[in-house]
Short mmCIF file of C-alpha atoms and ligand atoms in Angstrom, two decimals:
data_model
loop_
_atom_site.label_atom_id
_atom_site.label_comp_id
_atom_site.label_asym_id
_atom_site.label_seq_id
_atom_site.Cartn_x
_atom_site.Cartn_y
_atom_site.Cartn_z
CA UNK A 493 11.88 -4.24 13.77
CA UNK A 494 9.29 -3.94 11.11
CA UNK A 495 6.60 -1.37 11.47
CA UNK A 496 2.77 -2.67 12.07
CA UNK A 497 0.64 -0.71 9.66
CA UNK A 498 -2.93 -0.66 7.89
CA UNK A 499 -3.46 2.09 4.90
CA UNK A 500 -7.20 3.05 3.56
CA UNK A 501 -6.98 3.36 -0.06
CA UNK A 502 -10.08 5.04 -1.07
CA UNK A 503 -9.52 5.29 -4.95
CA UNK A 504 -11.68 7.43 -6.62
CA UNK A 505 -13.83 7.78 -3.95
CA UNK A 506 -14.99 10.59 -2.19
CA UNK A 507 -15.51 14.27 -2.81
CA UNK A 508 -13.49 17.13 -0.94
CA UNK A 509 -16.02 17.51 1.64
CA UNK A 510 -17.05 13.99 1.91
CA UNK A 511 -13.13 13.16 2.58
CA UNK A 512 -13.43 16.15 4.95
CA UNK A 513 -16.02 14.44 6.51
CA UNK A 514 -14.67 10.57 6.62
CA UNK A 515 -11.12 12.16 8.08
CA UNK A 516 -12.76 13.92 10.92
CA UNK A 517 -14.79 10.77 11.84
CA UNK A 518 -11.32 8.19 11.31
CA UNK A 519 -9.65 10.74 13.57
CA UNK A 520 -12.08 11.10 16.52
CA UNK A 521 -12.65 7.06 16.70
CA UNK A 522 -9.11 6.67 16.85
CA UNK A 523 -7.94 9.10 19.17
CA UNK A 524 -10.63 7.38 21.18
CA UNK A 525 -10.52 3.76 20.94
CA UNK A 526 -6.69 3.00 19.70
CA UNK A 527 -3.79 3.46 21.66
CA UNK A 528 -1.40 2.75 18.87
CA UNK A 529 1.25 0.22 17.86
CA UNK A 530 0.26 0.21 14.48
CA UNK A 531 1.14 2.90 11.79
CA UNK A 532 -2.64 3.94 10.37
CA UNK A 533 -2.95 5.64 6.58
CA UNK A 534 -5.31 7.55 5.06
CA UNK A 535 -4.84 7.74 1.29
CA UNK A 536 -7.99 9.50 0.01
CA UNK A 537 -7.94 11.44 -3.69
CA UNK A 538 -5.53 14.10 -4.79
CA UNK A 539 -8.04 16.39 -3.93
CA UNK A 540 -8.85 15.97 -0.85
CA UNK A 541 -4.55 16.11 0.28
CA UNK A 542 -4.12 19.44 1.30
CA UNK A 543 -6.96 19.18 3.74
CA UNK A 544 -6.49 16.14 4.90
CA UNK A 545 -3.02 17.03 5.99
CA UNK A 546 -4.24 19.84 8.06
CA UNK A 547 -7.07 17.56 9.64
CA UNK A 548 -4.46 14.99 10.94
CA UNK A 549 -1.86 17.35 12.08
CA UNK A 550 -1.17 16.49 15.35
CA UNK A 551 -2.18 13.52 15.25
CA UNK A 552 0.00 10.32 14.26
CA UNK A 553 -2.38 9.26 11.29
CA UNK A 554 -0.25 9.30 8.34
CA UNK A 555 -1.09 10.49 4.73
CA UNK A 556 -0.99 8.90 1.27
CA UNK A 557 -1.45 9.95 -2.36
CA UNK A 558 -2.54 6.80 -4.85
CA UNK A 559 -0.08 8.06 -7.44
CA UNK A 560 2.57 10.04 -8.82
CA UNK A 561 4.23 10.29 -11.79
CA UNK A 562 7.92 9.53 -13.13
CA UNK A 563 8.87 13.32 -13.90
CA UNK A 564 9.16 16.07 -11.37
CA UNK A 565 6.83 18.65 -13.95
CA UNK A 566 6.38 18.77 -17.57
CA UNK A 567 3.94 18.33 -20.36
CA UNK A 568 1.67 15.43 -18.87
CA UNK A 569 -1.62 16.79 -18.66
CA UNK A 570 -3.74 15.97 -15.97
CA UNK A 571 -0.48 13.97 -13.94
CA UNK A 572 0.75 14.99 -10.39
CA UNK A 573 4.48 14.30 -9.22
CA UNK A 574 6.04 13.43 -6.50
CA UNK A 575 7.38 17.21 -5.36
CA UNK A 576 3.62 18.15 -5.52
CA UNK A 577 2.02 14.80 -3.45
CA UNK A 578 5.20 16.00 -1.18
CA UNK A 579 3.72 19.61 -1.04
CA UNK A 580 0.39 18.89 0.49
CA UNK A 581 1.93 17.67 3.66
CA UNK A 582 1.33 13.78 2.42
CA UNK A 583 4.50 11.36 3.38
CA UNK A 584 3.45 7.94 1.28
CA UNK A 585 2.00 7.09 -2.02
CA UNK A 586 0.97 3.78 -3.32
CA UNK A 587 2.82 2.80 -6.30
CA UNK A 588 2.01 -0.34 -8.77
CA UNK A 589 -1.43 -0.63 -7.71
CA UNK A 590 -3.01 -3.28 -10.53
CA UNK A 591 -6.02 -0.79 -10.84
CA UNK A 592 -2.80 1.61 -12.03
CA UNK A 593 -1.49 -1.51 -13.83
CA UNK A 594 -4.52 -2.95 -15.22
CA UNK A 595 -6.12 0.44 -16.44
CA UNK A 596 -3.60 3.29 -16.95
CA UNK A 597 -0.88 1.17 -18.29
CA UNK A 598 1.75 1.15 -15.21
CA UNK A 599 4.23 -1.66 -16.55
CA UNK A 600 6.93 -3.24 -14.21
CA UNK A 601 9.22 -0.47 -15.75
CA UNK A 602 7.23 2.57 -14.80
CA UNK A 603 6.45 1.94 -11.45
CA UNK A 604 10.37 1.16 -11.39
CA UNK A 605 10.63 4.85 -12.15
CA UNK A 606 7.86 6.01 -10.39
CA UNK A 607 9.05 4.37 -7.06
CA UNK A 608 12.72 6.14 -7.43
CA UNK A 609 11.57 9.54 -7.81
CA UNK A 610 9.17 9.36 -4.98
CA UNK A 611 11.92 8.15 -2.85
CA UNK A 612 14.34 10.62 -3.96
CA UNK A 613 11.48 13.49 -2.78
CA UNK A 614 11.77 11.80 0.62
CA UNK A 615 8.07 9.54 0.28
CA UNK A 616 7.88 6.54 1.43
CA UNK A 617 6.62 4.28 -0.97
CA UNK A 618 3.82 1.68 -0.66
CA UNK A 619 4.68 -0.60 -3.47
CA UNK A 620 1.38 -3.22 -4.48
CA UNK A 621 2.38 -6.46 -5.86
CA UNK A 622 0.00 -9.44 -7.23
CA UNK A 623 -1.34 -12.25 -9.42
CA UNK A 624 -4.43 -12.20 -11.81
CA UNK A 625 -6.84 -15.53 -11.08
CA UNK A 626 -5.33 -16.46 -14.29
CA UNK A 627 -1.77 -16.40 -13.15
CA UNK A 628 -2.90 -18.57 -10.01
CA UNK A 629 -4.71 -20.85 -11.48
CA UNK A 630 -1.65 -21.18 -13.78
CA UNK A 631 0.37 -21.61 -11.02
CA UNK A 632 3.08 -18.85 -12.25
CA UNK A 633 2.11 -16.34 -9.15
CA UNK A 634 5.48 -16.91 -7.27
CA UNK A 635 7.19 -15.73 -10.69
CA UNK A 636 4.70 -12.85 -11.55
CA UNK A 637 5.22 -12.11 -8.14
CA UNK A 638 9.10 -12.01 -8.46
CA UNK A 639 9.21 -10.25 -11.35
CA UNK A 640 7.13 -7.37 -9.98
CA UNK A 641 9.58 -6.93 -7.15
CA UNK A 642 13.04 -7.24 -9.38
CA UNK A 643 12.02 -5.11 -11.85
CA UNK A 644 9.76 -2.57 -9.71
CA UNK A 645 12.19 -2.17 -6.75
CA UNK A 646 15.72 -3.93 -7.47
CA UNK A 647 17.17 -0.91 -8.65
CA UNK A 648 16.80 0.62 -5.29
CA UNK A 649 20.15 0.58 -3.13
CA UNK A 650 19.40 -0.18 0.55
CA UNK A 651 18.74 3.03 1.72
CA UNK A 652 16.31 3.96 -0.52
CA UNK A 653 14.73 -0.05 0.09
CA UNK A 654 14.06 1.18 3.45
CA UNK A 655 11.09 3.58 2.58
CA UNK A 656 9.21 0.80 1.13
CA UNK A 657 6.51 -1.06 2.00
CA UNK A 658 5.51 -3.76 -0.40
CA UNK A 659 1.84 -4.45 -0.52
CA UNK A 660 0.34 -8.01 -1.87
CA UNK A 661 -2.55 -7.84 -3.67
CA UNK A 662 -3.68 -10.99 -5.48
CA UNK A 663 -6.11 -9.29 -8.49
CA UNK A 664 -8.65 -11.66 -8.07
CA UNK A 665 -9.84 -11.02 -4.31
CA UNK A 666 -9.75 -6.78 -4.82
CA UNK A 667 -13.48 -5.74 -4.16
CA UNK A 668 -14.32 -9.40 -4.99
CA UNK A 669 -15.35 -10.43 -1.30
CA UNK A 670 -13.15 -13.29 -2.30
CA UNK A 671 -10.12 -12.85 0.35
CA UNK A 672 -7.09 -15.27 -0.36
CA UNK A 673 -6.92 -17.44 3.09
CA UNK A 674 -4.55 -16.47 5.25
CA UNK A 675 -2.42 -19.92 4.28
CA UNK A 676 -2.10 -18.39 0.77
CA UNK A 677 -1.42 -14.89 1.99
CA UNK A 678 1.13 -16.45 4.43
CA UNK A 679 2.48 -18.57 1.78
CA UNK A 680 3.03 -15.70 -0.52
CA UNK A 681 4.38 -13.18 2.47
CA UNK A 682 7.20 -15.49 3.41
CA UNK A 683 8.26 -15.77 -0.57
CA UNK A 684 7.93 -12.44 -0.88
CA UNK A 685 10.29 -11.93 2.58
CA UNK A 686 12.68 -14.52 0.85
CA UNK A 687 12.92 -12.76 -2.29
CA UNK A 688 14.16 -9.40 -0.62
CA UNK A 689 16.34 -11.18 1.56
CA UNK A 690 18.11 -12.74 -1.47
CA UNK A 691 18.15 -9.55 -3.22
CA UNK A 692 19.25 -7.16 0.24
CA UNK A 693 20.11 -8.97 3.08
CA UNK A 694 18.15 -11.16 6.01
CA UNK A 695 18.18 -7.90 8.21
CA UNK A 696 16.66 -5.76 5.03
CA UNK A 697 13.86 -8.47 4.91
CA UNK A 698 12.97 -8.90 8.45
CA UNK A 699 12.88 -5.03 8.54
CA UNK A 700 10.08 -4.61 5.73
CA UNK A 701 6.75 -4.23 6.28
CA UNK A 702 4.94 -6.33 3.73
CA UNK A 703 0.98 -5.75 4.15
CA UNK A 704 -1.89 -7.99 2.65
CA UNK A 705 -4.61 -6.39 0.19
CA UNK A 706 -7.90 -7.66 -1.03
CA UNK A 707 -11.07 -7.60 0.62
CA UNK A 708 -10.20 -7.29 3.94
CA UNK A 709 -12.63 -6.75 6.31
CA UNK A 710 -13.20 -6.28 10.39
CA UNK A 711 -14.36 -10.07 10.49
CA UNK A 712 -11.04 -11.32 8.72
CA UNK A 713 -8.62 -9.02 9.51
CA UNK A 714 -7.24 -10.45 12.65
CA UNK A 715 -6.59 -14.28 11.36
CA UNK A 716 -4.62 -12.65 8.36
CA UNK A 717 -3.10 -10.10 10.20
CA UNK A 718 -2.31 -12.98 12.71
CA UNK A 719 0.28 -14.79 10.27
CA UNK A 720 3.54 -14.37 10.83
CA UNK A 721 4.98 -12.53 7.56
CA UNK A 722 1.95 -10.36 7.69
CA UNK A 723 2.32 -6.84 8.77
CA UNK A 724 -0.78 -5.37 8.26
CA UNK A 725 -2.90 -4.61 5.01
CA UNK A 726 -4.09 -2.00 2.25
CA UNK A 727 -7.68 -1.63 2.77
CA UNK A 728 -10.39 -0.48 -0.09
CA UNK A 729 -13.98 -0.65 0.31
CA UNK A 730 -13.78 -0.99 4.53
CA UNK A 731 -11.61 2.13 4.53
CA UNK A 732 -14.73 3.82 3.41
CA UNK A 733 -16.31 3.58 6.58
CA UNK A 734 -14.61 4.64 9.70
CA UNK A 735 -15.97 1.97 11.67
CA UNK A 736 -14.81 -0.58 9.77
CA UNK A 737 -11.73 0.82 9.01
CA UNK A 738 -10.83 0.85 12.67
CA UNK A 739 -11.84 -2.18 13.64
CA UNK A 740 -10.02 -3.53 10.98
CA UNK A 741 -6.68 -1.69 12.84
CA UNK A 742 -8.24 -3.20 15.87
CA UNK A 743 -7.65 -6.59 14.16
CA UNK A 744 -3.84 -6.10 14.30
CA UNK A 745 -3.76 -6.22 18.18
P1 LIG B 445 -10.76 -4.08 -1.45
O1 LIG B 445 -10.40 -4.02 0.02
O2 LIG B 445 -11.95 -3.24 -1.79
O3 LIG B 445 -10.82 -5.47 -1.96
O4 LIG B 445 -9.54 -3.37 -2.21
C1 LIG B 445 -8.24 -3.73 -1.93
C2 LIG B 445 -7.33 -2.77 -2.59
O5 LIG B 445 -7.21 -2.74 -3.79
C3 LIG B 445 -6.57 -1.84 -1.74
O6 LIG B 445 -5.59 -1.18 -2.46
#
């Protein structure tokens, strides 16, 4: 059965110590307040990796990068690649984020490519999906939507389908305090589930973990977390706080 999981994306956020410091306090309210069923992940700035891998070992908190590139090494200045996130003891990254899409220029295409090699360095891959306001109020989010996950993740044979989580994100409630309600994010979930299953198989669907992002909070986390195609979410500005982070985990009791 699907896993149950909630992943902090901090984005640029956070200095090395101040990730030391937000790690060490995520860690010691978990280990006392959760006894877990759901996967939590930290995903805090390159920089911070390699020490934020030894601060959770032992512990079952897992570790993200926000990024990697296509290529293994080369000439891209200033890029980091899958074989390095690898190196620093981190086991996801978030792919297709629409900050990544909106601002560096990750097209449908790219994160195709960037998904693949991650998986191929033996990441698991949380892949963000999600309409503009504009493409809602046009009413072409299911096809956006679509398109995002045929021409991000189709490629993928089944094995490498099953170190994906897919992430929805509609654009116009990240950091906007506007959340979608958990009808929409329900609504959107179960086309989303429908999609893979015509593209893998009913079994493939059922088994992926398909998490909502966009200003979730510790006061609405547990009625979206409560819908049925809703397996957890991808947390921004309330992963910055460790209180509110885990209470938001709390919410997916
Ligand atoms: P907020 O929770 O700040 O809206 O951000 C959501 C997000 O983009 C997580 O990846």
């Amino acid at each position: 059965m699907r896993e149950k999981i909630v992943a902090g994306n901090w984005k640029m956020h956070k200095t090395l110590e101040e990730s030391q410091a937000l790690i060490t306090e995520i860690r010691g309210i978990i280990r006392d307040e959760l006894r877990g069923q759901t996967r939590v992940i930290v995903c805090p700035p390159f920089i911070a990796l390699t020490a934020a891998s030894r601060l959770l070992e032992g512990t079952d908190i897992g570790l993200g990068a926000q990024n990697c590139h296509f290529e293994d090494q080369g000439a891209y200045t200033g890029e980091i690649s899958a074989p390095m996130v690898k190196s620093t003891g981190a086991r996801y990254v978030i792919i297709g984020h629409s900050e990544r899409r909106q601002f560096f220029g990750d097209t449908n295409e790219i994160t195709a490519r960037k998904a693949k090699n991650a998986i191929r360095h033996g990441l698991k891959v949380i892949f963000c999906v999600g309409e503009t306001l504009q493409q809602r109020e046009d009413k072409t989010y299911f096809k956006v939507v679509e398109a995002q996950l045929r021409d991000g993740l189709f490629d993928l044979d089944r094995k490498e389908f099953s170190q994906v989580v897919i992430a929805y994100e509609p654009v116009w409630a990240i950091g906007t305090g506007l959340t979608a309600s958990p009808e929409q994010a329900q609504e959107m979930h179960a086309y989303i589930r429908k999609v893979v299953a015509t593209h893998y198989t009913d079994e493939i669907a059922a088994d992926t973990s398909i998490l909502y992002g966009g200003s979730v909070k510790p006061d609405n986390a547990a009625t979206l977390f409560g819908q049925e195609d809703i397996d957890g979410g991808l947390i921004g500005g309330a992963a910055l706080k460790a209180r509110d982070f885990v209470d938001i985990v709390k919410g997916m009791r």
